[in-house]
């Protein structure tokens, strides 16, 4: 699973990426600072079961800080997108090619309204963030449509003789885009189009199909960035009135806090509404005033920088993720080496005990016998539907030796 960051140029995509990963990719106040995609690792954060069980854990595949389990995920930051990109403007389709593997998107907009359509910094406030959202999504849909139309006639001809295989053929055409046959079937069904009758689809219907396919295969959350700027308030109120899923955020503030925490200047956990200065005697006046600005303009008004909420929401809400903790020793809650609650896995809601076994290792899936719900001691069958925060022992023929 990969989390992709998209948006028009200069809205703060790379700043968000750096804040999320603590990498140092270039950020600047002009468009197209980023050209090549940046890949990194960030974390989904969840309340760890160690607290409710009152045990001290020793995580292996993840981290646990103050009772928050941090599970690593991949994230990619790409070039900005301008109107006409699908026809080659700006960096053209390059951006779109870089995002093809993403399973879920964070779509960043500049809530301060101080960047124009092309991402150039302006004096005049642009008060319609929905326009920015719409054009970025439209470029995505146009790009998808171009890809699809490349093979349209062949798929249409074959579909007439080989009814039932159309979704499979489209999935093949779009392979490498993390789009499945199921996405394709559901996308058509959602807008009442019959996939087997695609030869009769109008141009508008093909375009609607592409939008529907984008929404299902690359669900997105809007990150309304730069909320430290007072101009943002009006745009945020406006966004609220539209009913779109969005989270206000301040990428620059998060970056500053995380960097300060990294050098032990402050104590700060992503997502928290406050931070503690560890030793104010060592701070310069400039550092103190930067931290005060973050507190005054972001945390006190908005409750958090929003970055962790957005990452969590992408995985846990949009991708329907739950967290499960497999262990090998159900009494000690350990793996073979004695690590306590070593691993946390993000699984999709609806996944079964057997799915978990396969996710851990294909051998474990193939030789699955049953599972144990460690909290209740109950024996579970292969079809048991996992719940959030479950601790599971998989019993397999191989594990029974
Ligand atoms: N006020 C404010 N400025 C921000 C924030 N996040 C980013 N910026 C500024 O916005 C400008 C653009 O930031 P980048 O991260 O380079 O933006 P980008 O979207 O990656 O830009 P491209 O790669 O050119 O598409 C920089 O001057 C950042 O300092 C924020 O939370 N608040
Ligand atoms: Mg960038």
PDB file of C-alpha atoms and ligand atoms in Angstrom, residues 5-18 25-35 38 77-81 91 108 110 112 114-115 118-119 121 224-229 249-254 298 305 307, ligand 1:
ATOM      1  CA  UNK A   5       0.562  13.272  -2.189  1.00  0.00           C
ATOM      2  CA  UNK A   6      -0.965  15.289  -5.029  1.00  0.00           C
ATOM      3  CA  UNK A   7      -1.984  18.902  -5.656  1.00  0.00           C
ATOM      4  CA  UNK A   8      -1.231  21.969  -7.728  1.00  0.00           C
ATOM      5  CA  UNK A   9       2.313  23.410  -7.509  1.00  0.00           C
ATOM      6  CA  UNK A  10       3.556  25.295  -4.423  1.00  0.00           C
ATOM      7  CA  UNK A  11       0.807  24.224  -1.989  1.00  0.00           C
ATOM      8  CA  UNK A  12       3.213  22.476   0.424  1.00  0.00           C
ATOM      9  CA  UNK A  13       3.344  18.863  -0.809  1.00  0.00           C
ATOM     10  CA  UNK A  14       7.072  18.472  -0.157  1.00  0.00           C
ATOM     11  CA  UNK A  15       6.772  20.264   3.184  1.00  0.00           C
ATOM     12  CA  UNK A  16       4.053  17.775   4.158  1.00  0.00           C
ATOM     13  CA  UNK A  17       6.260  14.930   2.920  1.00  0.00           C
ATOM     14  CA  UNK A  18       9.277  16.178   4.915  1.00  0.00           C
ATOM     15  CA  UNK A  25      13.651  17.091   0.017  1.00  0.00           C
ATOM     16  CA  UNK A  26      13.740  20.598  -1.524  1.00  0.00           C
ATOM     17  CA  UNK A  27      10.858  22.951  -0.678  1.00  0.00           C
ATOM     18  CA  UNK A  28      10.558  26.488  -2.079  1.00  0.00           C
ATOM     19  CA  UNK A  29       8.009  29.229  -2.713  1.00  0.00           C
ATOM     20  CA  UNK A  30       7.828  28.750  -6.486  1.00  0.00           C
ATOM     21  CA  UNK A  31       6.122  26.139  -8.686  1.00  0.00           C
ATOM     22  CA  UNK A  32       7.778  22.908  -9.811  1.00  0.00           C
ATOM     23  CA  UNK A  33      10.356  22.718  -7.049  1.00  0.00           C
ATOM     24  CA  UNK A  34       9.748  18.986  -7.159  1.00  0.00           C
ATOM     25  CA  UNK A  35      10.249  17.228 -10.477  1.00  0.00           C
ATOM     26  CA  UNK A  38      10.313  11.491  -3.550  1.00  0.00           C
ATOM     27  CA  UNK A  77       5.592  13.156  -3.011  1.00  0.00           C
ATOM     28  CA  UNK A  78       5.314  14.149  -6.643  1.00  0.00           C
ATOM     29  CA  UNK A  79       5.492  17.157  -8.958  1.00  0.00           C
ATOM     30  CA  UNK A  80       2.672  19.713  -8.956  1.00  0.00           C
ATOM     31  CA  UNK A  81      -0.113  19.575 -11.468  1.00  0.00           C
ATOM     32  CA  UNK A  91       5.320  18.658 -16.476  1.00  0.00           C
ATOM     33  CA  UNK A 108      -3.129  19.153  -0.674  1.00  0.00           C
ATOM     34  CA  UNK A 110      -3.406  26.032  -0.200  1.00  0.00           C
ATOM     35  CA  UNK A 112      -4.464  30.559   2.599  1.00  0.00           C
ATOM     36  CA  UNK A 114      -2.105  32.895  -1.752  1.00  0.00           C
ATOM     37  CA  UNK A 115      -1.143  30.821  -4.806  1.00  0.00           C
ATOM     38  CA  UNK A 118      -0.244  27.818 -11.701  1.00  0.00           C
ATOM     39  CA  UNK A 119       1.134  27.765  -8.173  1.00  0.00           C
ATOM     40  CA  UNK A 121       2.559  33.172  -5.025  1.00  0.00           C
ATOM     41  CA  UNK A 224      -6.250  22.177   3.583  1.00  0.00           C
ATOM     42  CA  UNK A 225      -2.712  23.422   4.243  1.00  0.00           C
ATOM     43  CA  UNK A 226      -1.185  26.717   5.502  1.00  0.00           C
ATOM     44  CA  UNK A 227      -3.821  27.239   8.208  1.00  0.00           C
ATOM     45  CA  UNK A 228      -1.274  29.253  10.180  1.00  0.00           C
ATOM     46  CA  UNK A 229      -2.101  32.062   7.735  1.00  0.00           C
ATOM     47  CA  UNK A 249      -3.331  21.347   8.376  1.00  0.00           C
ATOM     48  CA  UNK A 250      -0.080  23.195   8.847  1.00  0.00           C
ATOM     49  CA  UNK A 251       2.759  21.240   7.264  1.00  0.00           C
ATOM     50  CA  UNK A 252       5.410  23.851   8.016  1.00  0.00           C
ATOM     51  CA  UNK A 253       4.460  23.918  11.712  1.00  0.00           C
ATOM     52  CA  UNK A 254       4.606  20.113  11.926  1.00  0.00           C
ATOM     53  CA  UNK A 298      -1.896  26.613  14.860  1.00  0.00           C
ATOM     54  CA  UNK A 305      -1.167  20.487  13.011  1.00  0.00           C
ATOM     55  CA  UNK A 307      -0.703  15.987   9.639  1.00  0.00           C
TER      56      UNK A 307
HETATM   57  N1  LIG B   1       2.434  29.498   5.752  1.00  0.00           N
HETATM   58  C1  LIG B   1       2.706  28.241   5.391  1.00  0.00           C
HETATM   59  N2  LIG B   1       3.500  28.010   4.333  1.00  0.00           N
HETATM   60  C2  LIG B   1       3.744  26.721   3.993  1.00  0.00           C
HETATM   61  C3  LIG B   1       3.201  25.622   4.711  1.00  0.00           C
HETATM   62  N3  LIG B   1       3.610  24.478   4.118  1.00  0.00           N
HETATM   63  C4  LIG B   1       4.409  24.854   3.092  1.00  0.00           C
HETATM   64  N4  LIG B   1       4.496  26.205   3.008  1.00  0.00           N
HETATM   65  C5  LIG B   1       5.291  27.005   2.050  1.00  0.00           C
HETATM   66  O1  LIG B   1       4.781  26.809   0.733  1.00  0.00           O
HETATM   67  C6  LIG B   1       5.846  26.869  -0.220  1.00  0.00           C
HETATM   68  C7  LIG B   1       5.803  25.646  -1.118  1.00  0.00           C
HETATM   69  O2  LIG B   1       6.164  24.505  -0.357  1.00  0.00           O
HETATM   70  P1  LIG B   1       6.589  23.119  -1.064  1.00  0.00           P
HETATM   71  O3  LIG B   1       6.539  22.092  -0.010  1.00  0.00           O
HETATM   72  O4  LIG B   1       7.847  23.282  -1.841  1.00  0.00           O
HETATM   73  O5  LIG B   1       5.347  22.967  -2.070  1.00  0.00           O
HETATM   74  P2  LIG B   1       5.094  21.834  -3.207  1.00  0.00           P
HETATM   75  O6  LIG B   1       3.628  21.666  -3.266  1.00  0.00           O
HETATM   76  O7  LIG B   1       5.921  20.633  -2.947  1.00  0.00           O
HETATM   77  O8  LIG B   1       5.600  22.624  -4.500  1.00  0.00           O
HETATM   78  P3  LIG B   1       6.048  21.988  -5.933  1.00  0.00           P
HETATM   79  O9  LIG B   1       7.013  20.880  -5.708  1.00  0.00           O
HETATM   80  O10 LIG B   1       6.692  23.167  -6.595  1.00  0.00           O
HETATM   81  O11 LIG B   1       4.785  21.556  -6.608  1.00  0.00           O
HETATM   82  C8  LIG B   1       7.131  26.995   0.576  1.00  0.00           C
HETATM   83  O12 LIG B   1       7.508  28.364   0.602  1.00  0.00           O
HETATM   84  C9  LIG B   1       6.743  26.512   1.970  1.00  0.00           C
HETATM   85  O13 LIG B   1       7.520  27.113   2.979  1.00  0.00           O
HETATM   86  C10 LIG B   1       2.373  25.905   5.846  1.00  0.00           C
HETATM   87  O14 LIG B   1       1.873  25.022   6.561  1.00  0.00           O
HETATM   88  N5  LIG B   1       2.164  27.223   6.119  1.00  0.00           N
END
